[in-house]
């Protein structure tokens, strides 16, 4: 995800090309990708409780919004990235024909795994047994 100021989102559209440079590789490696939508939200707008300002003073803070960019897998294989690296991102916003970021909700999971399924089933059985025992019933068998 690339963090953009909320004022920069107006021109961003799904499918726009993006060029990225990782600080770890410098300007010699340029990644190419496409804007795919908004990432998971962070910041004040997504906080469980809003910040309180008891003095009555208010300072506007421009929010940063994560924009999801899909990278070219071949480039990633050649020059692997790690979570948390700093990158410079440039999006070509000339083509405005795509959908705006907020118009395109995710329709499928970004990623999924079955690695914990067996453990989860075993845990569910134990929980059912504990609940049944506390209620004086016999637990259902899976």
XYZ file of C-alpha atoms in Angstrom:
142
model
C 0.000 0.000 0.000
C 1.163 3.522 -0.791
C 0.009 6.237 1.604
C -1.413 9.267 -0.198
C -2.711 12.487 1.303
C -6.486 12.685 1.126
C -6.112 15.709 -1.171
C -4.230 13.524 -3.695
C -7.003 10.922 -4.061
C -9.239 12.949 -6.376
C -7.197 12.174 -9.498
C -6.454 8.522 -8.659
C -8.345 5.865 -10.624
C -8.358 2.068 -10.738
C -5.873 0.766 -13.316
C -3.603 3.816 -13.474
C 0.068 2.869 -13.888
C 2.453 3.426 -11.001
C 6.250 3.477 -10.814
C 7.957 2.737 -7.502
C 11.520 2.968 -6.249
C 12.591 1.244 -3.030
C 15.167 3.007 -0.883
C 16.926 -0.328 -0.391
C 17.743 -0.564 -4.140
C 17.893 3.135 -4.983
C 16.967 4.584 -8.368
C 18.561 1.685 -10.274
C 15.472 -0.528 -9.714
C 12.035 0.727 -10.748
C 8.968 -1.394 -10.032
C 5.886 -1.092 -12.225
C 2.351 -1.630 -11.046
C -1.265 -0.566 -11.302
C -3.602 1.093 -8.811
C -6.121 -1.495 -7.611
C -8.062 0.310 -4.876
C -7.925 1.462 -1.291
C -6.092 -0.488 1.377
C -7.254 -1.025 4.944
C -7.981 2.292 6.619
C -5.944 3.842 9.385
C -5.873 7.163 11.166
C -8.460 9.253 12.963
C -11.358 8.419 10.646
C -10.981 4.729 11.432
C -10.192 5.035 15.141
C -12.455 3.276 17.629
C -12.719 6.477 19.639
C -12.142 9.931 18.139
C -9.397 12.105 19.581
C -10.680 14.514 22.219
C -9.586 18.125 22.381
C -10.762 19.620 25.672
C -9.316 23.076 24.988
C -11.556 23.797 22.020
C -8.575 24.360 19.752
C -8.692 22.433 16.518
C -5.892 21.817 14.075
C -6.652 20.204 10.753
C -4.379 17.263 10.059
C -4.351 15.932 6.517
C -5.043 12.212 6.669
C -3.018 9.625 4.789
C -5.023 6.940 3.010
C -3.462 3.634 1.925
C -3.825 3.015 -1.819
C -3.316 -0.572 -2.949
C -0.945 -1.002 -5.905
C -0.454 -4.377 -7.583
C 3.183 -4.952 -8.521
C 4.612 -6.942 -11.423
C 5.426 -10.414 -9.985
C 8.448 -10.842 -12.280
C 10.018 -7.639 -10.961
C 9.370 -8.751 -7.378
C 11.062 -12.085 -8.067
C 14.126 -10.291 -9.456
C 14.300 -7.734 -6.631
C 12.395 -8.971 -3.550
C 10.845 -6.467 -1.163
C 10.240 -6.775 2.559
C 7.389 -5.449 4.661
C 8.023 -1.949 5.983
C 10.496 -0.727 3.361
C 10.240 2.916 2.297
C 9.409 3.563 -1.341
C 8.807 6.545 -3.592
C 5.615 6.106 -5.618
C 4.572 8.028 -8.717
C 1.152 7.411 -10.270
C 0.410 8.553 -13.822
C -2.987 10.240 -13.393
C -3.426 11.438 -16.993
C -5.977 8.730 -17.848
C -9.083 9.543 -15.784
C -11.351 6.966 -17.474
C -11.129 4.319 -14.727
C -13.389 4.045 -11.707
C -12.540 6.202 -8.722
C -11.065 4.361 -5.775
C -14.168 4.557 -3.606
C -16.424 3.162 -6.364
C -14.737 -0.242 -6.439
C -15.307 -2.381 -3.339
C -13.323 -5.592 -2.867
C -15.380 -8.574 -4.019
C -13.069 -11.337 -2.859
C -10.537 -11.944 -0.136
C -7.091 -10.526 -0.774
C -5.522 -13.679 0.602
C -6.625 -16.796 2.434
C -5.072 -19.792 4.092
C -6.212 -23.202 5.276
C -3.163 -23.725 7.473
C -5.138 -23.256 10.711
C -8.324 -25.102 9.673
C -7.519 -28.404 11.436
C -6.510 -26.587 14.612
C -9.674 -24.476 14.462
C -11.895 -27.566 14.071
C -10.243 -29.205 17.094
C -10.735 -26.024 19.109
C -14.401 -25.813 18.063
C -14.959 -29.398 19.288
C -13.380 -28.601 22.673
C -15.458 -25.421 23.028
C -18.654 -27.342 22.190
C -17.723 -29.982 24.786
C -17.088 -27.357 27.459
C -20.371 -25.570 26.761
C -22.306 -28.838 26.720
C -20.687 -29.924 29.998
C -21.564 -26.633 31.678
C -25.178 -26.978 30.501
C -25.364 -30.644 31.508
C -25.754 -31.874 27.920
C -23.744 -34.281 25.853
C -21.628 -32.575 23.167
C -22.339 -33.257 19.508
C -19.672 -35.213 17.693
C -18.337 -33.732 14.464
